[in-house]
Coordinates of C-alpha atoms in Angstrom, one line a residue:
X43 CA 2.0 -24.2 15.9
X44 CA 5.6 -23.1 16.8
X45 CA 6.2 -20.0 18.8
X46 CA 7.8 -18.4 15.7
X47 CA 4.8 -19.3 13.7
X48 CA 2.5 -17.8 16.3
X49 CA 4.5 -14.6 16.4
X50 CA 4.5 -14.4 12.6
X51 CA 0.7 -14.9 12.4
X52 CA 0.0 -12.6 15.4
X53 CA 2.0 -9.8 13.9
X54 CA 0.1 -10.3 10.6
X55 CA -3.3 -10.2 12.4
X56 CA -2.5 -7.1 14.4
X57 CA -1.3 -5.2 11.3
X58 CA -4.2 -6.5 9.3
X59 CA -6.7 -5.3 11.9
X60 CA -5.1 -1.9 12.0
X61 CA -5.0 -1.7 8.2
X62 CA -8.7 -2.6 8.0
X63 CA -9.7 0.1 10.5
X64 CA -7.5 2.6 8.5
X65 CA -9.1 1.6 5.2
X66 CA -12.6 2.2 6.7
X67 CA -11.6 5.6 8.1
X68 CA -9.9 6.4 4.8
X69 CA -13.1 5.6 2.9
X70 CA -15.2 7.8 5.2
X71 CA -12.8 10.7 4.6
X72 CA -12.6 9.9 0.9
X73 CA -16.3 9.8 0.5
X74 CA -16.7 13.2 2.1
X75 CA -13.9 14.8 0.1
X76 CA -15.1 13.3 -3.1
X77 CA -18.6 14.6 -2.7
X78 CA -17.4 18.1 -1.6
X79 CA -14.5 18.6 -4.0
X80 CA -15.9 16.6 -6.9
X81 CA -13.8 14.8 -9.6
X82 CA -12.0 18.0 -10.5
X83 CA -10.9 18.6 -7.0
X84 CA -9.8 15.0 -6.5
X85 CA -7.8 15.4 -9.7
X86 CA -6.0 18.4 -8.2
X87 CA -5.2 16.4 -5.0
X88 CA -3.8 13.5 -7.0
X89 CA -1.6 15.8 -9.1
X90 CA -0.1 17.5 -6.1
X91 CA 0.7 14.4 -4.0
X92 CA 3.2 12.3 -6.0
X93 CA 6.3 14.6 -5.5
X94 CA 6.4 14.0 -1.7
X95 CA 6.7 10.2 -1.9
X96 CA 9.8 10.7 -4.1
X97 CA 11.4 13.0 -1.4
X98 CA 10.5 10.6 1.3
X99 CA 12.0 7.6 -0.6
X100 CA 15.3 9.4 -1.1
X101 CA 15.5 10.5 2.5
X102 CA 14.6 7.1 3.9
X103 CA 17.3 5.3 1.8
X104 CA 15.5 2.0 2.5
X105 CA 16.5 2.4 6.2
X106 CA 13.2 1.3 7.8
X107 CA 13.7 -2.3 6.6
X108 CA 17.4 -2.3 7.5
X109 CA 16.6 -0.8 11.0
X110 CA 14.1 -3.6 11.8
X111 CA 16.6 -6.3 10.8
X112 CA 19.6 -4.8 12.6
X113 CA 17.7 -3.9 15.7
X114 CA 16.3 -7.4 16.0
X115 CA 19.8 -8.9 15.7
X116 CA 21.3 -6.5 18.2
X117 CA 18.5 -7.0 20.7
X118 CA 18.9 -10.7 20.5
X119 CA 22.6 -10.4 21.3
X120 CA 21.8 -7.9 24.1
X121 CA 23.7 -5.1 22.4
X122 CA 21.8 -2.2 23.8
X123 CA 24.4 0.4 22.8
X124 CA 24.2 -0.8 19.2
X125 CA 20.4 -0.5 19.2
X126 CA 20.7 3.1 20.3
X127 CA 23.4 3.8 17.8
X128 CA 21.3 2.4 15.0
X129 CA 18.6 4.8 15.9
X130 CA 20.9 7.8 16.3
X131 CA 22.7 7.3 13.0
X132 CA 19.4 6.7 11.2
X133 CA 17.7 9.8 12.7
X134 CA 20.7 11.9 11.8
X135 CA 20.8 10.7 8.2
X136 CA 17.1 10.9 7.5
X137 CA 16.7 14.1 9.4
X138 CA 19.4 15.9 7.5
X139 CA 18.3 14.6 4.1
X140 CA 14.6 15.2 4.6
X141 CA 15.1 18.8 5.8
X142 CA 17.5 19.6 3.0
X143 CA 15.3 18.2 0.2
X144 CA 12.2 19.7 1.7
X145 CA 13.8 23.1 1.8
X146 CA 14.9 22.7 -1.9
X147 CA 11.4 21.7 -2.9
X148 CA 9.9 24.7 -1.1
X149 CA 12.4 27.1 -2.6
X150 CA 11.9 25.7 -6.1
X151 CA 8.2 25.1 -5.8
X152 CA 7.2 27.5 -8.6
X153 CA 9.7 26.0 -11.0
X154 CA 8.7 22.4 -10.1
X155 CA 5.0 23.2 -10.4
X156 CA 5.5 24.7 -13.9
X157 CA 7.1 21.4 -15.0
X158 CA 5.0 18.7 -13.2
X159 CA 1.6 20.2 -12.8
X160 CA -0.6 20.3 -15.8
X161 CA -3.2 22.2 -13.8
X162 CA -1.6 25.0 -11.8
X163 CA -4.4 25.0 -9.3
X164 CA -2.6 22.1 -7.7
X165 CA 0.2 24.4 -6.6
X166 CA -1.2 25.3 -3.2
X167 CA -2.0 21.6 -2.4
X168 CA 1.6 20.8 -3.4
X169 CA 2.9 23.4 -1.0
X170 CA 0.7 22.2 1.8
X171 CA 1.8 18.6 1.6
X172 CA 5.6 19.2 1.2
X173 CA 6.4 19.7 5.0
X174 CA 5.2 16.1 5.6
X175 CA 8.5 14.6 4.3
X176 CA 10.7 15.2 7.5
X177 CA 7.9 14.0 9.7
X178 CA 7.3 10.8 7.8
X179 CA 11.1 10.1 7.6
X180 CA 11.5 10.3 11.4
X181 CA 8.4 8.2 12.0
X182 CA 9.7 5.5 9.6
X183 CA 12.9 5.2 11.7
X184 CA 10.9 4.8 14.9
X185 CA 8.6 2.3 13.2
X186 CA 11.6 0.3 12.0
X187 CA 12.8 0.1 15.6
X188 CA 9.4 -1.1 16.9
X189 CA 9.1 -3.6 14.0
X190 CA 12.6 -5.0 14.9
X191 CA 11.5 -5.3 18.5
X192 CA 8.3 -7.2 17.4
X193 CA 6.1 -4.4 19.0
X194 CA 3.5 -4.4 16.2
X195 CA 0.8 -3.1 18.5
X196 CA 2.6 0.2 18.8
X197 CA 2.8 0.6 15.0
X198 CA -0.8 -0.3 14.6
X199 CA -1.9 2.1 17.3
X200 CA 0.0 5.0 15.7
X201 CA -1.5 4.3 12.3
X202 CA -5.0 4.2 13.7
X203 CA -4.4 7.4 15.6
X204 CA -3.0 9.1 12.5
X205 CA -6.1 8.2 10.4
X206 CA -8.5 9.2 13.1
X207 CA -7.0 12.6 13.5
X208 CA -6.7 13.0 9.8
X209 CA -10.4 12.4 9.1
X210 CA -11.4 14.9 11.8
X211 CA -9.1 17.7 10.4
X212 CA -10.0 17.0 6.8
X213 CA -13.7 17.4 7.5
X214 CA -13.0 20.7 9.3
X215 CA -10.6 22.2 6.8
X216 CA -12.3 21.2 3.6
X217 CA -15.6 22.6 5.0
X218 CA -13.9 25.9 6.0
X219 CA -11.9 26.4 2.8
X220 CA -14.4 25.3 0.2
X221 CA -16.0 28.8 -0.1
X222 CA -12.7 30.1 -1.2
X223 CA -12.4 27.7 -4.1
X224 CA -11.6 24.1 -4.9
X225 CA -7.8 24.8 -5.0
X226 CA -7.8 26.0 -1.4
X227 CA -10.0 23.2 -0.2
X228 CA -7.6 20.7 -1.7
X229 CA -4.7 22.4 0.0
X230 CA -6.6 22.1 3.3
X231 CA -7.0 18.3 2.8
X232 CA -3.3 18.0 2.2
X233 CA -2.5 20.1 5.3
X234 CA -4.6 17.7 7.4
X235 CA -2.2 14.9 6.4
X236 CA 0.7 16.9 7.7
X237 CA -1.0 17.5 11.1
X238 CA -2.1 13.9 11.5
X239 CA 1.4 12.6 10.7
X240 CA 2.8 15.0 13.3
X241 CA 0.4 13.6 15.9
X242 CA 1.4 10.0 15.0
X243 CA 5.1 10.9 15.3
X244 CA 4.5 12.4 18.8
X245 CA 2.8 9.1 19.8
X246 CA 5.7 7.1 18.5
X247 CA 8.2 9.3 20.3
X248 CA 6.3 9.1 23.5
X249 CA 6.1 5.3 23.2
X250 CA 9.8 5.0 22.6
X251 CA 10.5 7.2 25.7
X252 CA 8.2 5.0 27.8
X253 CA 9.1 1.5 26.4
X254 CA 12.2 2.0 24.3
X255 CA 15.9 1.6 25.2
X256 CA 16.9 3.8 28.1
X257 CA 19.8 6.2 27.7
X258 CA 23.2 4.6 28.7
X259 CA 25.7 6.3 31.0
X260 CA 28.0 8.6 29.0
X261 CA 25.9 8.4 25.9
X262 CA 25.9 11.4 23.6
X263 CA 24.9 12.1 20.0
X264 CA 28.4 13.1 19.1
X265 CA 29.7 9.7 20.4
X266 CA 27.2 7.7 18.4
X267 CA 27.9 9.6 15.2
X268 CA 31.6 9.5 15.7
X269 CA 31.6 5.7 15.9
X270 CA 28.6 5.3 13.6
X271 CA 30.4 4.8 10.3
X272 CA 30.3 1.0 10.5
X273 CA 26.7 1.1 11.5
X274 CA 25.8 3.4 8.6
X275 CA 27.6 1.0 6.3
X276 CA 25.5 -1.9 7.6
X277 CA 22.3 0.1 7.2
X278 CA 23.1 1.2 3.6
X279 CA 24.1 -2.3 2.6
X280 CA 20.6 -3.5 3.4
X281 CA 18.7 -0.4 2.6
X282 CA 20.1 0.8 -0.7
X283 CA 19.0 -2.2 -2.9
X284 CA 15.4 -1.3 -2.0
X285 CA 15.8 2.4 -2.5
X286 CA 16.2 2.1 -6.3
X287 CA 12.8 0.5 -6.5
X288 CA 11.3 3.2 -4.4
X289 CA 12.9 6.0 -6.4
X290 CA 11.7 4.5 -9.7
X291 CA 8.2 4.0 -8.2
X292 CA 8.1 7.6 -6.9
X293 CA 9.4 9.1 -10.1
X294 CA 6.8 7.3 -12.1
X295 CA 4.0 8.4 -9.8
X296 CA 5.3 11.9 -10.0
X297 CA 5.1 12.1 -13.8
X298 CA 2.1 9.8 -14.2
X299 CA -0.5 12.7 -13.9
X300 CA 1.4 14.6 -16.5
X301 CA 1.7 11.6 -18.7
X302 CA -2.0 10.8 -18.4
X303 CA -3.2 14.4 -19.0
X304 CA -0.9 14.7 -22.0
X305 CA -2.2 11.6 -23.6
X306 CA -5.8 12.8 -22.9
X307 CA -4.9 16.1 -24.5
X308 CA -3.7 14.3 -27.7
X309 CA -7.1 12.6 -27.6
X310 CA -8.7 16.0 -27.8
X311 CA -9.7 16.4 -24.2
X312 CA -9.2 19.8 -22.6
X313 CA -7.3 20.5 -19.4
X314 CA -10.3 20.8 -17.0
X315 CA -11.9 17.7 -18.5
X316 CA -8.6 15.8 -18.3
X317 CA -8.2 16.7 -14.7
X318 CA -11.7 15.5 -13.9
X319 CA -11.2 12.2 -15.7
X320 CA -7.8 11.7 -13.9
X321 CA -9.7 12.3 -10.6
X322 CA -12.2 9.6 -11.5
X323 CA -9.4 7.2 -12.2
X324 CA -7.0 8.0 -9.4
X325 CA -9.3 9.3 -6.7
X326 CA -12.4 7.0 -7.2
X327 CA -11.4 3.8 -8.9
X328 CA -8.0 3.2 -7.4
X329 CA -9.0 3.4 -3.7
X330 CA -11.7 0.7 -4.3
X331 CA -9.2 -1.5 -6.2
X332 CA -6.5 -1.2 -3.4
X333 CA -9.0 -1.7 -0.6
X334 CA -8.8 -5.5 -0.4
X335 CA -5.0 -5.6 -0.5
X336 CA -4.5 -4.5 3.1
X337 CA -4.4 -8.2 4.2
X338 CA -1.7 -9.2 1.7
X339 CA 0.3 -6.0 2.5
X340 CA 0.2 -6.8 6.2
X341 CA 1.2 -10.4 5.5
X342 CA 4.1 -9.2 3.3
X343 CA 5.5 -7.1 6.2
X344 CA 5.9 -10.2 8.3
X345 CA 6.9 -12.4 5.3
X346 CA 10.2 -10.7 4.5
X347 CA 12.0 -11.8 7.7
X348 CA 10.3 -15.2 7.6
X349 CA 11.6 -15.9 4.1
X350 CA 15.0 -14.4 4.8
X351 CA 15.4 -16.6 7.9
X352 CA 14.4 -19.7 6.0
X353 CA 16.7 -18.9 3.2
X354 CA 19.6 -18.3 5.6
X355 CA 19.0 -21.7 7.1
X356 CA 18.7 -23.2 3.6
X357 CA 15.3 -24.5 4.6
X358 CA 13.7 -24.9 1.1
X359 CA 10.6 -26.6 2.5
X360 CA 9.8 -23.7 4.8
X361 CA 10.4 -21.2 2.0
X362 CA 7.8 -22.9 -0.2
X363 CA 5.4 -23.3 2.7
X364 CA 5.5 -19.6 3.4
X365 CA 5.3 -18.8 -0.3
X366 CA 2.3 -21.0 -0.8
X367 CA 0.6 -19.4 2.3
X368 CA 1.0 -16.0 0.8
X369 CA 0.0 -16.9 -2.7
X370 CA -3.1 -18.8 -1.5
X371 CA -4.2 -15.9 0.6
X372 CA -3.8 -13.6 -2.4
X373 CA -6.0 -15.9 -4.4
X374 CA -8.7 -16.3 -1.7
X375 CA -8.8 -12.5 -1.2
X376 CA -8.3 -11.4 -4.8
X377 CA -11.0 -13.6 -6.4
X378 CA -14.1 -12.3 -4.5
X379 CA -12.7 -8.8 -4.6
X380 CA -12.5 -8.9 -8.4
X381 CA -16.0 -10.3 -8.7
X382 CA -17.5 -7.6 -6.5
X383 CA -15.6 -4.7 -8.1
X384 CA -16.5 -5.8 -11.6
X385 CA -20.1 -6.8 -11.1
X386 CA -21.1 -4.0 -8.8
X387 CA -18.7 -1.3 -10.3
X388 CA -21.3 1.3 -11.3
X389 CA -23.7 0.9 -8.2
X390 CA -20.7 1.1 -5.9
X391 CA -19.2 4.3 -7.4
X392 CA -22.6 5.8 -7.5
X393 CA -23.4 5.1 -3.9
X394 CA -19.9 6.1 -2.5
X395 CA -18.9 8.9 -4.8
X396 CA -22.1 9.8 -6.7
X397 CA -20.0 9.3 -9.8
X398 CA -21.4 6.5 -12.0
X399 CA -19.0 7.3 -14.8
X400 CA -16.2 6.0 -12.6
X401 CA -17.8 2.6 -12.6
X402 CA -16.7 2.1 -16.3
X403 CA -13.1 2.6 -15.3
X404 CA -13.5 0.3 -12.3
X405 CA -15.0 -2.5 -14.5
X406 CA -12.1 -2.1 -17.0
X407 CA -9.4 -2.4 -14.3
X408 CA -10.9 -5.0 -11.9
X409 CA -10.1 -8.1 -14.0
X410 CA -6.5 -7.1 -14.6
X411 CA -6.1 -5.8 -11.1
X412 CA -6.7 -9.4 -9.8
X413 CA -3.0 -10.1 -10.3
X414 CA -2.1 -7.1 -8.1
X415 CA -3.2 -9.0 -5.0
X416 CA -0.3 -11.4 -5.6
X417 CA 2.2 -8.6 -6.1
X418 CA 2.9 -7.7 -2.5
X419 CA 3.6 -11.4 -1.5
X420 CA 5.8 -11.9 -4.5
X421 CA 7.6 -8.6 -3.7
X422 CA 8.3 -9.7 -0.2
X423 CA 9.4 -13.2 -1.3
X424 CA 12.0 -11.7 -3.6
X425 CA 13.3 -9.3 -0.9
X426 CA 13.5 -12.3 1.5
X427 CA 15.5 -14.3 -1.0
X428 CA 17.9 -11.4 -1.6
X429 CA 16.7 -10.8 -5.2
X430 CA 16.2 -7.0 -4.7
X431 CA 18.2 -6.2 -7.9
X432 CA 16.1 -8.5 -10.0
X433 CA 12.9 -7.1 -8.5
X434 CA 14.1 -3.6 -9.4
X435 CA 14.7 -4.5 -13.0
X436 CA 11.4 -6.2 -13.3
X437 CA 9.7 -3.1 -12.0
X438 CA 11.6 -0.9 -14.4
X439 CA 10.7 -3.0 -17.4
X440 CA 7.0 -3.1 -16.3
X441 CA 6.9 0.6 -15.6
X442 CA 8.4 1.5 -19.0
X443 CA 5.9 -0.7 -20.7
X444 CA 3.1 0.7 -18.6
X445 CA 4.0 4.3 -19.5
X446 CA 4.2 3.5 -23.2
X447 CA 0.8 1.7 -23.0
X448 CA -0.8 4.6 -21.2
X449 CA 0.5 7.1 -23.7
X450 CA -0.4 5.1 -26.8
X451 CA -3.8 3.8 -25.6
X452 CA -4.7 7.1 -23.8
X453 CA -4.1 9.2 -26.9
X454 CA -6.2 6.9 -29.0
X455 CA -9.1 5.9 -26.7
X456 CA -9.1 8.5 -23.9
X457 CA -9.4 7.6 -20.2
X458 CA -10.5 4.1 -21.0
X459 CA -7.3 3.5 -22.9
X460 CA -5.3 4.9 -19.9
X461 CA -7.1 2.4 -17.6
X462 CA -6.2 -0.5 -20.0
X463 CA -2.5 0.7 -20.1
X464 CA -2.3 0.7 -16.3
X465 CA -3.8 -2.7 -16.1
X466 CA -1.4 -4.1 -18.7
X467 CA 1.5 -2.8 -16.6
X468 CA 0.2 -4.5 -13.5
X469 CA -0.1 -7.8 -15.3
X470 CA 3.4 -7.6 -16.7
X471 CA 5.0 -6.7 -13.3
X472 CA 3.3 -9.6 -11.5
X473 CA 4.2 -12.1 -14.2
X474 CA 7.9 -11.0 -14.3
X475 CA 8.2 -11.4 -10.5
X476 CA 6.6 -14.8 -10.7
X477 CA 9.0 -16.0 -13.4
X478 CA 12.0 -14.7 -11.5
X479 CA 11.0 -16.6 -8.3
X480 CA 10.3 -19.7 -10.4
X481 CA 13.7 -19.6 -12.0
X482 CA 15.4 -19.0 -8.6
X483 CA 13.9 -21.7 -6.4
X484 CA 11.2 -23.3 -8.4
X485 CA 7.5 -23.0 -7.9
X486 CA 5.4 -26.1 -7.3
X487 CA 1.7 -25.7 -7.5
X488 CA -1.4 -27.6 -8.6
X489 CA -4.0 -26.3 -11.0
X490 CA -6.9 -27.9 -9.0
X491 CA -7.1 -25.3 -6.3
X492 CA -7.3 -22.5 -8.9
X493 CA -10.0 -24.3 -10.8
X494 CA -11.9 -24.7 -7.5
X495 CA -11.6 -21.0 -6.6
X496 CA -12.6 -20.2 -10.2
X497 CA -15.8 -22.3 -9.9
X498 CA -16.6 -20.7 -6.5
X499 CA -16.1 -17.2 -7.9
X500 CA -18.5 -18.0 -10.9
X501 CA -21.1 -19.2 -8.4
X502 CA -20.6 -16.1 -6.4
X503 CA -21.0 -13.9 -9.5
X504 CA -24.1 -15.7 -10.6
X505 CA -25.7 -15.6 -7.2
X506 CA -24.8 -12.0 -6.7
X507 CA -26.2 -10.9 -10.0
X508 CA -29.5 -12.8 -9.4
X509 CA -29.9 -11.5 -5.9
X510 CA -29.2 -7.9 -7.0
X511 CA -31.7 -8.1 -9.8
X512 CA -34.3 -9.6 -7.5
X513 CA -33.9 -6.9 -4.8
X514 CA -34.1 -4.2 -7.4
X515 CA -37.3 -5.7 -8.7
X516 CA -38.7 -5.7 -5.2
X517 CA -38.2 -1.9 -5.1
X518 CA -35.7 -1.9 -2.3
X519 CA -33.5 1.2 -1.8
X520 CA -30.4 1.1 -4.0
X521 CA -28.0 1.1 -1.0
X522 CA -29.7 -2.0 0.5
X523 CA -29.8 -3.7 -2.9
X524 CA -26.1 -3.4 -3.2
X525 CA -25.2 -4.3 0.4
X526 CA -27.6 -7.3 0.6
X527 CA -26.7 -8.7 -2.8
X528 CA -22.9 -8.4 -2.0
X529 CA -23.5 -10.1 1.4
X530 CA -25.4 -12.9 -0.4
X531 CA -22.7 -13.4 -2.9
X532 CA -20.0 -13.6 -0.2
X533 CA -22.0 -16.2 1.7
X534 CA -22.3 -18.2 -1.5
X535 CA -18.5 -17.9 -2.1
X536 CA -17.7 -19.0 1.4
X537 CA -20.1 -22.0 1.3
X538 CA -18.7 -23.0 -2.1
X539 CA -15.2 -23.0 -0.7
X540 CA -16.2 -25.2 2.2
X541 CA -18.3 -27.6 0.0
X542 CA -15.4 -28.0 -2.5
X543 CA -13.0 -28.7 0.3
X544 CA -11.0 -25.6 -0.7
X545 CA -11.3 -24.2 2.8
X546 CA -11.6 -26.3 6.0
X547 CA -11.8 -25.6 9.7
X548 CA -8.7 -27.2 11.1
X549 CA -7.5 -26.3 14.6
X550 CA -10.0 -23.6 15.3
X551 CA -7.8 -22.1 17.9
X552 CA -5.4 -20.8 15.3
X553 CA -6.5 -20.6 11.8
X554 CA -8.5 -21.6 8.8
X555 CA -6.7 -24.3 6.8
X556 CA -6.2 -24.3 3.1
X557 CA -5.5 -27.9 2.2
X558 CA -3.5 -27.4 -0.9

């Protein structure tokens, strides 16, 4: 394996390991919050949160991706002054925008809440989370620097530290504030995110001070900003095409709670009940659905520069090799995840959240969510190929269709219709990106591997269902019935992959091989 390939895989593994730890910590925190706040409290949290990603997206201007690319290039050329200038200009832009927009949001919080929040109890939670925007914006700049320097361990350590601190503060604040009401407890959970982000930023700043570029003689902020117009232009040239996608995504997430609760109201469901059902969907089902995607998300972070480099060198073979690696990984991860989330939907939601009614929504979404595990790699491939504009329009079309589907199906069939509408949007977005890539560079694939994985998944489902039924019949505790039967099904899936030749052990020092 080449040094570049080792670096690519090493970065992916480090980020994947950190993401796995963070998901576990997030689940521990989520389980506690879900049991204390209940579905209604989770609904309040989900309603208050979407506004902040919109502010963060606008303040970042897509700069983290641009910073990593420009820093890598400047470092390779030994241009230390430019590396420092990139950081100074980026910090000045994001700092000014984030503080300005956060101030506007705080001053207009009551007006914003009257428009966006269908349940006004979410107002305090919205206020508590708003100050996080400037902190996240500055952290994103520093992470962009470390990503450009290929120091993935620093990013991974900051993420793990953030989630560790967050879970400790969440447990404390929710416990202390719950006697005052669910609205205050939800606000405490949001405030914990702000504190943990601040701790993570402090770690990144300290890491940069210890291991980053040292200050050059005669260097000042004024000098960097005075000569930073060209650098700003380079940053925006790369960052702005991805900002549109982020803005549309954040706008949709901001209005999605209102859209869902409005459609449920048309179905004859009251405000409190609609908030609870929204909490079941967004707070219980979605975290389980997104859990397996941490590997493909980590791969995608390293995939963008890999595809971009291959495209710049006009190496079509390497482009397709990287693309196949990403798609194959999405298939191998997505197939068993879909089987588990569908077949054990109600037992899982009962054990984790004590909410068996969320299992129905999980079972509806799981089959359609299978395509989501391909979305992050396809997204990264399009960015690497320079197809950001096409990606944006694909997302806009899919989002509009998703919103219409949620409104129509939700107003007719309630929360189940909402789940179907969301799933339809996910399917459309993935298919649009797939078609765009195919029309751009072609997409060469064989149907045999997909048939093999399909057969392996069927054997996994059958074996898992049989083992779960058997363990329940033996009178085992429910938690052990679920854990043991899922473990048996995964062993069957792995054995089936090896027997069918879908997965082989080639060069044990580096990786499993997928001989497709």
